[in-house]
Amino acid sequence: MADPLCSDSESRGTEGDLDPTTVTGVKYLQRLFPLLQRLAPAGTERDVAGNRQLLFSQYAGLVLLGMFNPTLQSLRGLSEMSRLRKVQKALGGPRASLGSLSESVRVFDPELLEPIFRELFAQLPAKAPRAMGNIPLELVRRLTAVDGSALRALPQIVAAVGSERGAKWRLHLQFEVHREIPEHAALTPDETGGDDDERSVLSRNLRAGRAYLLDRGYERYRLFNDIVAARSDYVCRGQHRTLVVVETRELSSAARDARVISDEIVTLPGATHPVRRVILQKAAQGRRRTDKSHSDKIVLLTNLCDVPAEIIAALYELRWSIELFFRFFKHVLGCRHLLSHKPEGILIQVYCALIAALLMSLTLGDNVGRRGFELICLYLQGWAEEDELLDGLRRLTAKQKPTH
């Protein structure tokens, strides 16, 4: 990697005293800037006077640079960064004032960033899925973890807008497990239900040939029918409720070793396909609760009726990969703090963060992975040097390669 994500001096600097040498990541993003230029005409339709100075391409470029410069992850920091000649040359525009950064998102369409995300996604090298325990590789290739995460505006923004409902949002993400990268994102107001409910959002964005890994918030029988109708499969954690048992299956020793205590075909109300229920015993974690008789069990519902029960248990464990990505998304890329309370500005920041994650995968040439995320975290915080980051990533990549 010719240009570091963040220098040690930068991590100790302040926004009020910017040194051009501390703003890094420009070379790292060079492959992206030509794509961003497509955004330049966006939002200029009403600019009949021709005096608009901050273009969508420049705004998106500043947001991306801010993600690779942790001390500058605020609108004021981006405004200060835009004063630097190095940044102005790279983005092709003058300084952006704080007011223009705040208000310009009203005329920028964040959906224009999705084709750029898709183009970068298509550039990822095709690779065979790596072994994940005893899960068949054909199934590994199809695994897609799905979840949502709440996004909150900065406290001072919430205070400034009072009771404005736009301060709370939810990011809905589909995550390709074996490549450890996001493949689809949607943003809705949080806690509103209806069409913005996480199950409704997934139902509108289903694809064929996937095996969706879902937590209990997605338990909706109509959604299960929609997934099967889309020619995909699901493994979803559900509540422990009484169902009619059609068939009880004998457990293998491998299933028992995986803490499976029950494997049944059940009748699910309204289901248009056979449904299987696999119940697992939770791993021992502290004192067992006596007030909830089923709190020590995990109920999994699936349409995968021919897959061994221990594989179903292993599939659900892989759902946690998306939780790790959300941690990376918020803590490494800085999306705990939203740059805007306007939906357009929030979605621009989300797309830029996903694009930044893809750039990491493209530049590093392999899956970043959980340990890789931790190394990048230490690097961005100034604790690790570039050679230590690269050496660590090489060691992790070597461990992931199959041995013959």
mmCIF file of C-alpha atoms in Angstrom:
data_model
loop_
_atom_site.group_PDB
_atom_site.id
_atom_site.type_symbol
_atom_site.label_atom_id
_atom_site.label_comp_id
_atom_site.label_asym_id
_atom_site.label_seq_id
_atom_site.Cartn_x
_atom_site.Cartn_y
_atom_site.Cartn_z
ATOM 1 C CA MET A 1 0.000 0.000 0.000
ATOM 2 C CA ALA A 2 1.809 3.104 -1.244
ATOM 3 C CA ASP A 3 -0.184 5.604 0.797
ATOM 4 C CA PRO A 4 -1.240 4.962 4.421
ATOM 5 C CA LEU A 5 -4.799 5.378 5.581
ATOM 6 C CA CYS A 6 -3.803 7.641 8.423
ATOM 7 C CA SER A 7 -0.469 8.906 9.678
ATOM 8 C CA ASP A 8 0.663 8.836 13.297
ATOM 9 C CA SER A 9 1.004 12.609 13.339
ATOM 10 C CA GLU A 10 -2.522 13.011 12.078
ATOM 11 C CA SER A 11 -4.035 10.968 14.878
ATOM 12 C CA ARG A 12 -2.584 13.462 17.374
ATOM 13 C CA GLY A 13 -3.535 16.578 15.438
ATOM 14 C CA THR A 14 -6.525 18.877 15.737
ATOM 15 C CA GLU A 15 -8.964 20.229 13.217
ATOM 16 C CA GLY A 16 -8.046 23.822 13.991
ATOM 17 C CA ASP A 17 -4.402 23.439 13.000
ATOM 18 C CA LEU A 18 -4.296 21.383 9.824
ATOM 19 C CA ASP A 19 -0.996 20.444 8.267
ATOM 20 C CA PRO A 20 -1.358 19.368 4.606
ATOM 21 C CA THR A 21 1.010 16.459 5.224
ATOM 22 C CA THR A 22 -1.328 14.985 7.829
ATOM 23 C CA VAL A 23 -4.288 14.606 5.457
ATOM 24 C CA THR A 24 -3.739 11.189 3.931
ATOM 25 C CA GLY A 25 -5.675 8.745 1.844
ATOM 26 C CA VAL A 26 -5.685 10.844 -1.359
ATOM 27 C CA LYS A 27 -3.539 8.385 -3.296
ATOM 28 C CA TYR A 28 -5.475 5.534 -1.721
ATOM 29 C CA LEU A 29 -8.646 6.930 -3.290
ATOM 30 C CA GLN A 30 -7.178 7.795 -6.703
ATOM 31 C CA ARG A 31 -8.930 4.857 -8.364
ATOM 32 C CA LEU A 32 -12.245 6.244 -7.113
ATOM 33 C CA PHE A 33 -12.022 9.907 -8.111
ATOM 34 C CA PRO A 34 -12.763 9.290 -11.837
ATOM 35 C CA LEU A 35 -15.940 7.496 -10.789
ATOM 36 C CA LEU A 36 -16.942 10.368 -8.538
ATOM 37 C CA GLN A 37 -16.655 12.809 -11.441
ATOM 38 C CA ARG A 38 -19.859 11.309 -12.826
ATOM 39 C CA LEU A 39 -21.649 12.968 -9.912
ATOM 40 C CA ALA A 40 -20.506 16.493 -10.789
ATOM 41 C CA PRO A 41 -23.641 17.466 -12.798
ATOM 42 C CA ALA A 42 -26.005 16.202 -10.079
ATOM 43 C CA GLY A 43 -28.041 18.928 -8.419
ATOM 44 C CA THR A 44 -27.008 21.642 -10.891
ATOM 45 C CA GLU A 45 -30.247 21.574 -12.898
ATOM 46 C CA ARG A 46 -31.664 24.568 -11.025
ATOM 47 C CA ASP A 47 -28.365 26.436 -10.993
ATOM 48 C CA VAL A 48 -29.247 28.701 -13.957
ATOM 49 C CA ALA A 49 -26.769 31.341 -12.762
ATOM 50 C CA GLY A 50 -23.902 28.840 -12.897
ATOM 51 C CA ASN A 51 -22.527 29.864 -9.515
ATOM 52 C CA ARG A 52 -22.714 26.568 -7.636
ATOM 53 C CA GLN A 53 -19.235 25.816 -6.297
ATOM 54 C CA LEU A 54 -19.731 22.691 -4.156
ATOM 55 C CA LEU A 55 -20.523 19.748 -6.435
ATOM 56 C CA PHE A 56 -21.746 16.323 -5.428
ATOM 57 C CA SER A 57 -18.448 14.770 -6.544
ATOM 58 C CA GLN A 58 -16.519 17.084 -4.190
ATOM 59 C CA TYR A 59 -18.889 16.512 -1.265
ATOM 60 C CA ALA A 60 -18.650 12.716 -1.608
ATOM 61 C CA GLY A 61 -14.876 12.939 -1.972
ATOM 62 C CA LEU A 62 -14.577 14.968 1.239
ATOM 63 C CA VAL A 63 -16.755 12.475 3.133
ATOM 64 C CA LEU A 64 -14.562 9.596 1.942
ATOM 65 C CA LEU A 65 -11.343 11.402 2.846
ATOM 66 C CA GLY A 66 -12.795 12.090 6.276
ATOM 67 C CA MET A 67 -13.254 8.356 6.823
ATOM 68 C CA PHE A 68 -9.533 7.810 6.264
ATOM 69 C CA ASN A 69 -8.611 10.717 8.557
ATOM 70 C CA PRO A 70 -10.263 9.978 11.920
ATOM 71 C CA THR A 71 -9.677 13.424 13.467
ATOM 72 C CA LEU A 72 -11.681 15.034 10.645
ATOM 73 C CA GLN A 73 -14.941 13.098 10.865
ATOM 74 C CA SER A 74 -17.246 16.096 11.269
ATOM 75 C CA LEU A 75 -18.630 18.719 8.886
ATOM 76 C CA ARG A 76 -16.340 21.337 10.421
ATOM 77 C CA GLY A 77 -13.373 19.012 9.929
ATOM 78 C CA LEU A 78 -14.313 18.427 6.282
ATOM 79 C CA SER A 79 -14.624 22.174 5.748
ATOM 80 C CA GLU A 80 -11.155 22.729 7.193
ATOM 81 C CA MET A 81 -9.718 19.914 5.084
ATOM 82 C CA SER A 82 -11.194 21.468 1.936
ATOM 83 C CA ARG A 83 -8.937 24.536 2.475
ATOM 84 C CA LEU A 84 -5.847 22.502 1.587
ATOM 85 C CA ARG A 85 -4.466 22.814 -1.944
ATOM 86 C CA LYS A 86 -3.697 19.087 -2.020
ATOM 87 C CA VAL A 87 -7.362 18.279 -1.371
ATOM 88 C CA GLN A 88 -8.676 20.955 -3.729
ATOM 89 C CA LYS A 89 -6.481 19.622 -6.537
ATOM 90 C CA ALA A 90 -7.635 16.039 -5.960
ATOM 91 C CA LEU A 91 -11.335 16.924 -5.795
ATOM 92 C CA GLY A 92 -11.291 19.693 -8.373
ATOM 93 C CA GLY A 93 -12.985 22.395 -6.344
ATOM 94 C CA PRO A 94 -12.441 25.311 -3.940
ATOM 95 C CA ARG A 95 -12.943 25.404 -0.175
ATOM 96 C CA ALA A 96 -16.362 24.251 1.016
ATOM 97 C CA SER A 97 -17.885 26.340 3.783
ATOM 98 C CA LEU A 98 -19.612 24.713 6.733
ATOM 99 C CA GLY A 99 -22.959 26.129 5.615
ATOM 100 C CA SER A 100 -22.642 24.810 2.063
ATOM 101 C CA LEU A 101 -21.716 21.320 3.328
ATOM 102 C CA SER A 102 -24.723 21.318 5.634
ATOM 103 C CA GLU A 103 -27.312 22.547 3.155
ATOM 104 C CA SER A 104 -26.100 21.112 -0.156
ATOM 105 C CA VAL A 105 -27.286 17.560 0.583
ATOM 106 C CA ARG A 106 -30.842 18.724 -0.071
ATOM 107 C CA VAL A 107 -30.064 18.790 -3.809
ATOM 108 C CA PHE A 108 -27.789 15.712 -4.009
ATOM 109 C CA ASP A 109 -29.393 12.361 -4.816
ATOM 110 C CA PRO A 110 -27.614 9.699 -2.731
ATOM 111 C CA GLU A 111 -28.919 6.922 -5.000
ATOM 112 C CA LEU A 112 -26.398 8.098 -7.619
ATOM 113 C CA LEU A 113 -23.699 6.558 -5.427
ATOM 114 C CA GLU A 114 -25.182 3.064 -5.748
ATOM 115 C CA PRO A 115 -23.890 2.450 -9.321
ATOM 116 C CA ILE A 116 -20.391 3.390 -8.095
ATOM 117 C CA PHE A 117 -20.747 0.932 -5.226
ATOM 118 C CA ARG A 118 -21.932 -1.751 -7.677
ATOM 119 C CA GLU A 119 -19.053 -1.077 -10.067
ATOM 120 C CA LEU A 120 -16.484 -1.437 -7.293
ATOM 121 C CA PHE A 121 -18.264 -4.561 -6.042
ATOM 122 C CA ALA A 122 -17.986 -6.070 -9.528
ATOM 123 C CA GLN A 123 -14.224 -5.383 -9.515
ATOM 124 C CA LEU A 124 -13.666 -7.685 -6.549
ATOM 125 C CA PRO A 125 -11.790 -10.736 -7.821
ATOM 126 C CA ALA A 126 -13.843 -13.892 -8.155
ATOM 127 C CA LYS A 127 -12.681 -16.455 -5.647
ATOM 128 C CA ALA A 128 -13.792 -19.819 -4.414
ATOM 129 C CA PRO A 129 -15.351 -19.735 -0.939
ATOM 130 C CA ARG A 130 -12.995 -20.759 1.830
ATOM 131 C CA ALA A 131 -13.798 -23.728 4.030
ATOM 132 C CA MET A 132 -16.007 -22.949 7.040
ATOM 133 C CA GLY A 133 -15.950 -26.051 9.186
ATOM 134 C CA ASN A 134 -17.932 -28.856 7.608
ATOM 135 C CA ILE A 135 -20.390 -26.588 5.780
ATOM 136 C CA PRO A 136 -20.574 -27.549 2.063
ATOM 137 C CA LEU A 137 -18.799 -24.984 -0.111
ATOM 138 C CA GLU A 138 -21.852 -24.681 -2.371
ATOM 139 C CA LEU A 139 -23.823 -23.504 0.658
ATOM 140 C CA VAL A 140 -21.014 -21.238 1.917
ATOM 141 C CA ARG A 141 -21.075 -19.415 -1.426
ATOM 142 C CA ARG A 142 -24.764 -18.536 -0.964
ATOM 143 C CA LEU A 143 -24.694 -17.348 2.651
ATOM 144 C CA THR A 144 -26.065 -13.852 3.197
ATOM 145 C CA ALA A 145 -26.374 -12.468 6.730
ATOM 146 C CA VAL A 146 -29.105 -9.857 7.172
ATOM 147 C CA ASP A 147 -29.551 -7.371 9.997
ATOM 148 C CA GLY A 148 -30.261 -3.756 10.826
ATOM 149 C CA SER A 149 -28.501 -1.238 13.039
ATOM 150 C CA ALA A 150 -29.712 2.043 14.480
ATOM 151 C CA LEU A 151 -27.914 5.234 13.456
ATOM 152 C CA ARG A 152 -28.138 8.346 15.583
ATOM 153 C CA ALA A 153 -27.294 11.958 14.832
ATOM 154 C CA LEU A 154 -24.808 13.779 17.065
ATOM 155 C CA PRO A 155 -26.303 14.986 20.373
ATOM 156 C CA GLN A 156 -25.790 18.631 19.452
ATOM 157 C CA ILE A 157 -27.665 18.072 16.191
ATOM 158 C CA VAL A 158 -30.546 16.438 18.051
ATOM 159 C CA ALA A 159 -30.645 19.373 20.439
ATOM 160 C CA ALA A 160 -30.608 21.828 17.546
ATOM 161 C CA VAL A 161 -33.510 20.231 15.695
ATOM 162 C CA GLY A 162 -35.565 19.609 18.829
ATOM 163 C CA SER A 163 -38.176 16.937 18.289
ATOM 164 C CA GLU A 164 -37.480 16.458 14.594
ATOM 165 C CA ARG A 165 -38.076 12.781 13.825
ATOM 166 C CA GLY A 166 -35.300 12.647 11.259
ATOM 167 C CA ALA A 167 -32.702 12.245 14.023
ATOM 168 C CA LYS A 168 -33.194 8.433 14.212
ATOM 169 C CA TRP A 169 -32.473 6.073 11.322
ATOM 170 C CA ARG A 170 -31.908 2.375 10.678
ATOM 171 C CA LEU A 171 -29.429 0.877 8.239
ATOM 172 C CA HIS A 172 -30.610 -2.428 6.718
ATOM 173 C CA LEU A 173 -27.701 -4.475 5.408
ATOM 174 C CA GLN A 174 -27.231 -7.687 3.448
ATOM 175 C CA PHE A 175 -23.756 -9.112 4.004
ATOM 176 C CA GLU A 176 -21.973 -11.717 1.879
ATOM 177 C CA VAL A 177 -20.498 -14.003 4.513
ATOM 178 C CA HIS A 178 -17.696 -15.793 2.678
ATOM 179 C CA ARG A 179 -16.252 -12.562 1.206
ATOM 180 C CA GLU A 180 -17.063 -10.519 4.308
ATOM 181 C CA ILE A 181 -18.400 -7.557 2.352
ATOM 182 C CA PRO A 182 -21.768 -5.774 2.139
ATOM 183 C CA GLU A 183 -23.778 -6.366 -1.014
ATOM 184 C CA HIS A 184 -26.917 -4.304 -0.397
ATOM 185 C CA ALA A 185 -27.956 -1.465 1.911
ATOM 186 C CA ALA A 186 -31.153 0.446 2.599
ATOM 187 C CA LEU A 187 -31.931 3.304 4.994
ATOM 188 C CA THR A 188 -35.293 3.914 6.681
ATOM 189 C CA PRO A 189 -36.574 5.967 9.616
ATOM 190 C CA ASP A 190 -36.130 3.961 12.800
ATOM 191 C CA GLU A 191 -38.942 2.522 14.921
ATOM 192 C CA THR A 192 -41.712 3.387 12.465
ATOM 193 C CA GLY A 193 -42.882 -0.087 11.375
ATOM 194 C CA GLY A 194 -45.021 -0.714 8.306
ATOM 195 C CA ASP A 195 -43.063 -0.485 5.060
ATOM 196 C CA ASP A 196 -39.972 0.559 7.056
ATOM 197 C CA ASP A 197 -40.039 -2.586 9.186
ATOM 198 C CA GLU A 198 -36.868 -4.675 8.759
ATOM 199 C CA ARG A 199 -38.862 -7.669 7.501
ATOM 200 C CA SER A 200 -40.673 -5.566 4.914
ATOM 201 C CA VAL A 201 -37.375 -4.054 3.726
ATOM 202 C CA LEU A 202 -35.858 -7.516 3.237
ATOM 203 C CA SER A 203 -38.956 -8.778 1.458
ATOM 204 C CA ARG A 204 -38.612 -5.953 -1.095
ATOM 205 C CA ASN A 205 -34.934 -6.745 -1.732
ATOM 206 C CA LEU A 206 -34.794 -10.536 -2.005
ATOM 207 C CA ARG A 207 -32.571 -12.234 -4.570
ATOM 208 C CA ALA A 208 -32.551 -15.740 -5.956
ATOM 209 C CA GLY A 209 -29.983 -18.323 -4.966
ATOM 210 C CA ARG A 210 -29.217 -16.932 -1.488
ATOM 211 C CA ALA A 211 -29.266 -18.610 1.923
ATOM 212 C CA TYR A 212 -30.390 -15.865 4.309
ATOM 213 C CA LEU A 213 -29.215 -15.950 7.946
ATOM 214 C CA LEU A 214 -31.697 -14.072 10.117
ATOM 215 C CA ASP A 215 -32.105 -13.179 13.770
ATOM 216 C CA ARG A 216 -35.391 -13.407 15.667
ATOM 217 C CA GLY A 217 -36.497 -9.912 14.608
ATOM 218 C CA TYR A 218 -37.129 -11.316 11.113
ATOM 219 C CA GLU A 219 -39.479 -14.078 12.216
ATOM 220 C CA ARG A 220 -42.499 -13.531 10.016
ATOM 221 C CA TYR A 221 -44.117 -16.444 8.223
ATOM 222 C CA ARG A 222 -45.066 -14.334 5.210
ATOM 223 C CA LEU A 223 -41.403 -13.358 4.826
ATOM 224 C CA PHE A 224 -40.428 -17.046 4.873
ATOM 225 C CA ASN A 225 -42.879 -17.660 2.036
ATOM 226 C CA ASP A 226 -41.460 -14.713 0.100
ATOM 227 C CA ILE A 227 -37.901 -16.049 0.462
ATOM 228 C CA VAL A 228 -38.872 -19.474 -0.854
ATOM 229 C CA ALA A 229 -40.885 -17.875 -3.684
ATOM 230 C CA ALA A 230 -37.722 -15.933 -4.622
ATOM 231 C CA ARG A 231 -35.937 -19.325 -4.951
ATOM 232 C CA SER A 232 -33.761 -18.797 -1.898
ATOM 233 C CA ASP A 233 -33.426 -20.424 1.540
ATOM 234 C CA TYR A 234 -33.387 -19.169 5.126
ATOM 235 C CA VAL A 235 -32.225 -20.024 8.636
ATOM 236 C CA CYS A 236 -33.984 -17.814 11.176
ATOM 237 C CA ARG A 237 -33.973 -17.756 14.940
ATOM 238 C CA GLY A 238 -37.517 -17.916 16.265
ATOM 239 C CA GLN A 239 -39.491 -17.857 19.476
ATOM 240 C CA HIS A 240 -40.261 -21.021 21.380
ATOM 241 C CA ARG A 241 -43.939 -21.654 20.701
ATOM 242 C CA THR A 242 -46.195 -24.670 20.414
ATOM 243 C CA LEU A 243 -46.383 -26.057 16.869
ATOM 244 C CA VAL A 244 -47.805 -29.224 15.372
ATOM 245 C CA VAL A 245 -44.964 -31.719 14.887
ATOM 246 C CA VAL A 246 -45.201 -33.699 11.643
ATOM 247 C CA GLU A 247 -41.968 -35.650 11.985
ATOM 248 C CA THR A 248 -39.353 -36.091 14.712
ATOM 249 C CA ARG A 249 -35.899 -36.933 13.420
ATOM 250 C CA GLU A 250 -33.270 -39.024 15.132
ATOM 251 C CA LEU A 251 -30.198 -37.070 16.174
ATOM 252 C CA SER A 252 -26.751 -38.131 15.022
ATOM 253 C CA SER A 253 -23.722 -38.030 17.314
ATOM 254 C CA ALA A 254 -22.447 -35.021 15.289
ATOM 255 C CA ALA A 255 -25.735 -33.209 15.939
ATOM 256 C CA ARG A 256 -25.520 -33.904 19.670
ATOM 257 C CA ASP A 257 -21.947 -32.668 19.722
ATOM 258 C CA ALA A 258 -23.257 -29.436 18.177
ATOM 259 C CA ARG A 259 -25.711 -29.116 21.122
ATOM 260 C CA VAL A 260 -28.759 -30.021 18.998
ATOM 261 C CA ILE A 261 -31.508 -31.369 21.263
ATOM 262 C CA SER A 262 -34.405 -31.545 18.798
ATOM 263 C CA ASP A 263 -34.886 -31.828 15.023
ATOM 264 C CA GLU A 264 -38.442 -31.763 13.708
ATOM 265 C CA ILE A 265 -40.608 -31.039 10.689
ATOM 266 C CA VAL A 266 -43.434 -28.812 11.914
ATOM 267 C CA THR A 267 -46.591 -27.198 10.618
ATOM 268 C CA LEU A 268 -46.135 -23.441 10.479
ATOM 269 C CA PRO A 269 -49.389 -21.437 10.184
ATOM 270 C CA GLY A 270 -49.703 -20.031 6.665
ATOM 271 C CA ALA A 271 -46.471 -21.586 5.407
ATOM 272 C CA THR A 272 -46.541 -22.686 1.762
ATOM 273 C CA HIS A 273 -43.482 -24.963 2.126
ATOM 274 C CA PRO A 274 -42.143 -27.616 4.535
ATOM 275 C CA VAL A 275 -40.637 -26.043 7.662
ATOM 276 C CA ARG A 276 -38.003 -27.588 9.891
ATOM 277 C CA ARG A 277 -37.381 -26.656 13.538
ATOM 278 C CA VAL A 278 -33.962 -27.315 15.045
ATOM 279 C CA ILE A 279 -33.538 -26.563 18.756
ATOM 280 C CA LEU A 280 -30.080 -26.023 20.250
ATOM 281 C CA GLN A 281 -28.917 -25.972 23.836
ATOM 282 C CA LYS A 282 -27.102 -22.706 24.515
ATOM 283 C CA ALA A 283 -23.499 -22.945 25.570
ATOM 284 C CA ALA A 284 -23.112 -22.574 29.333
ATOM 285 C CA GLN A 285 -22.876 -18.881 30.211
ATOM 286 C CA GLY A 286 -23.132 -18.046 33.890
ATOM 287 C CA ARG A 287 -26.186 -18.725 36.057
ATOM 288 C CA ARG A 288 -29.140 -20.437 34.410
ATOM 289 C CA ARG A 289 -32.356 -18.406 34.529
ATOM 290 C CA THR A 290 -35.283 -20.034 36.306
ATOM 291 C CA ASP A 291 -37.888 -17.386 35.434
ATOM 292 C CA LYS A 292 -37.836 -18.254 31.720
ATOM 293 C CA SER A 293 -38.011 -21.964 30.997
ATOM 294 C CA HIS A 294 -36.745 -21.668 27.400
ATOM 295 C CA SER A 295 -34.069 -18.988 27.892
ATOM 296 C CA ASP A 296 -31.288 -21.573 27.616
ATOM 297 C CA LYS A 297 -32.419 -22.805 24.178
ATOM 298 C CA ILE A 298 -32.103 -21.471 20.621
ATOM 299 C CA VAL A 299 -34.930 -22.240 18.200
ATOM 300 C CA LEU A 300 -34.030 -22.211 14.497
ATOM 301 C CA LEU A 301 -36.599 -22.326 11.678
ATOM 302 C CA THR A 302 -35.501 -23.219 8.160
ATOM 303 C CA ASN A 303 -36.652 -24.619 4.841
ATOM 304 C CA LEU A 304 -33.378 -26.563 4.462
ATOM 305 C CA CYS A 305 -34.861 -29.955 5.239
ATOM 306 C CA ASP A 306 -32.044 -32.107 3.802
ATOM 307 C CA VAL A 307 -29.072 -30.420 5.503
ATOM 308 C CA PRO A 308 -27.682 -32.157 8.631
ATOM 309 C CA ALA A 309 -28.823 -30.562 11.883
ATOM 310 C CA GLU A 310 -25.246 -29.770 12.976
ATOM 311 C CA ILE A 311 -24.800 -27.785 9.746
ATOM 312 C CA ILE A 312 -27.942 -25.756 10.503
ATOM 313 C CA ALA A 313 -26.447 -24.933 13.913
ATOM 314 C CA ALA A 314 -23.143 -23.892 12.308
ATOM 315 C CA LEU A 315 -24.928 -21.682 9.766
ATOM 316 C CA TYR A 316 -26.630 -19.644 12.447
ATOM 317 C CA GLU A 317 -23.308 -19.022 14.203
ATOM 318 C CA LEU A 318 -22.038 -17.357 11.011
ATOM 319 C CA ARG A 319 -24.731 -14.684 11.294
ATOM 320 C CA TRP A 320 -22.431 -12.891 13.748
ATOM 321 C CA SER A 321 -20.171 -11.871 10.863
ATOM 322 C CA ILE A 322 -22.564 -9.026 10.083
ATOM 323 C CA GLU A 323 -22.368 -7.823 13.695
ATOM 324 C CA LEU A 324 -18.607 -7.558 13.304
ATOM 325 C CA PHE A 325 -19.070 -5.507 10.151
ATOM 326 C CA PHE A 326 -21.450 -3.117 11.903
ATOM 327 C CA ARG A 327 -18.782 -2.622 14.573
ATOM 328 C CA PHE A 328 -16.234 -1.866 11.827
ATOM 329 C CA PHE A 329 -18.733 0.415 10.072
ATOM 330 C CA LYS A 330 -19.357 2.488 13.183
ATOM 331 C CA HIS A 331 -16.059 2.429 15.058
ATOM 332 C CA VAL A 332 -13.455 2.309 12.274
ATOM 333 C CA LEU A 333 -15.206 4.232 9.507
ATOM 334 C CA GLY A 334 -16.650 6.724 11.988
ATOM 335 C CA CYS A 335 -20.358 6.190 11.318
ATOM 336 C CA ARG A 336 -21.271 6.328 14.994
ATOM 337 C CA HIS A 337 -21.460 10.080 14.351
ATOM 338 C CA LEU A 338 -23.663 11.184 11.472
ATOM 339 C CA LEU A 339 -22.525 14.210 9.492
ATOM 340 C CA SER A 340 -26.101 15.243 8.761
ATOM 341 C CA HIS A 341 -29.570 14.803 10.228
ATOM 342 C CA LYS A 342 -31.112 14.997 6.765
ATOM 343 C CA PRO A 343 -31.938 11.619 5.156
ATOM 344 C CA GLU A 344 -30.031 12.481 1.969
ATOM 345 C CA GLY A 345 -26.878 13.357 3.908
ATOM 346 C CA ILE A 346 -27.102 10.227 6.059
ATOM 347 C CA LEU A 347 -27.526 7.943 3.044
ATOM 348 C CA ILE A 348 -24.563 9.639 1.298
ATOM 349 C CA GLN A 349 -22.439 8.916 4.379
ATOM 350 C CA VAL A 350 -23.644 5.292 4.444
ATOM 351 C CA TYR A 351 -22.814 4.724 0.768
ATOM 352 C CA CYS A 352 -19.405 6.357 1.209
ATOM 353 C CA ALA A 353 -18.663 4.064 4.157
ATOM 354 C CA LEU A 354 -19.619 0.978 2.140
ATOM 355 C CA ILE A 355 -17.479 2.213 -0.758
ATOM 356 C CA ALA A 356 -14.572 2.723 1.657
ATOM 357 C CA ALA A 357 -14.960 -0.876 2.862
ATOM 358 C CA LEU A 358 -14.868 -2.121 -0.734
ATOM 359 C CA LEU A 359 -11.757 -0.022 -1.419
ATOM 360 C CA MET A 360 -10.040 -1.702 1.513
ATOM 361 C CA SER A 361 -10.879 -5.138 0.127
ATOM 362 C CA LEU A 362 -9.738 -4.139 -3.371
ATOM 363 C CA THR A 363 -6.491 -2.571 -2.183
ATOM 364 C CA LEU A 364 -5.544 -5.249 0.332
ATOM 365 C CA GLY A 365 -6.366 -7.950 -2.205
ATOM 366 C CA ASP A 366 -8.164 -10.243 0.209
ATOM 367 C CA ASN A 367 -10.866 -10.396 2.848
ATOM 368 C CA VAL A 368 -10.121 -7.946 5.612
ATOM 369 C CA GLY A 369 -11.786 -10.175 8.216
ATOM 370 C CA ARG A 370 -12.280 -9.633 11.925
ATOM 371 C CA ARG A 371 -8.577 -9.646 12.878
ATOM 372 C CA GLY A 372 -7.831 -7.483 9.866
ATOM 373 C CA PHE A 373 -10.440 -4.990 11.071
ATOM 374 C CA GLU A 374 -8.707 -4.899 14.447
ATOM 375 C CA LEU A 375 -5.319 -4.277 12.805
ATOM 376 C CA ILE A 376 -6.738 -1.456 10.683
ATOM 377 C CA CYS A 377 -8.322 -0.031 13.847
ATOM 378 C CA LEU A 378 -4.943 0.027 15.588
ATOM 379 C CA TYR A 379 -3.376 1.586 12.484
ATOM 380 C CA LEU A 380 -5.993 4.331 12.220
ATOM 381 C CA GLN A 381 -5.512 5.104 15.912
ATOM 382 C CA GLY A 382 -1.762 5.482 15.418
ATOM 383 C CA TRP A 383 -0.697 2.450 17.446
ATOM 384 C CA ALA A 384 0.565 0.371 14.480
ATOM 385 C CA GLU A 385 2.951 1.400 11.714
ATOM 386 C CA GLU A 386 2.211 0.672 8.053
ATOM 387 C CA ASP A 387 4.752 -2.171 7.850
ATOM 388 C CA GLU A 388 3.198 -3.779 10.942
ATOM 389 C CA LEU A 389 -0.277 -3.514 9.376
ATOM 390 C CA LEU A 390 0.846 -5.096 6.097
ATOM 391 C CA ASP A 391 2.815 -7.835 7.864
ATOM 392 C CA GLY A 392 -0.194 -8.660 10.042
ATOM 393 C CA LEU A 393 -2.546 -8.795 7.051
ATOM 394 C CA ARG A 394 -0.111 -11.080 5.203
ATOM 395 C CA ARG A 395 -0.031 -13.464 8.163
ATOM 396 C CA LEU A 396 -3.833 -13.522 8.400
ATOM 397 C CA THR A 397 -4.142 -14.162 4.651
ATOM 398 C CA ALA A 398 -1.667 -17.041 4.879
ATOM 399 C CA LYS A 399 -3.720 -18.633 7.670
ATOM 400 C CA GLN A 400 -6.904 -18.452 5.561
ATOM 401 C CA LYS A 401 -5.380 -20.224 2.553
ATOM 402 C CA PRO A 402 -6.195 -23.937 2.395
ATOM 403 C CA THR A 403 -3.315 -26.381 2.787
ATOM 404 C CA HIS A 404 -2.816 -29.306 0.463
#
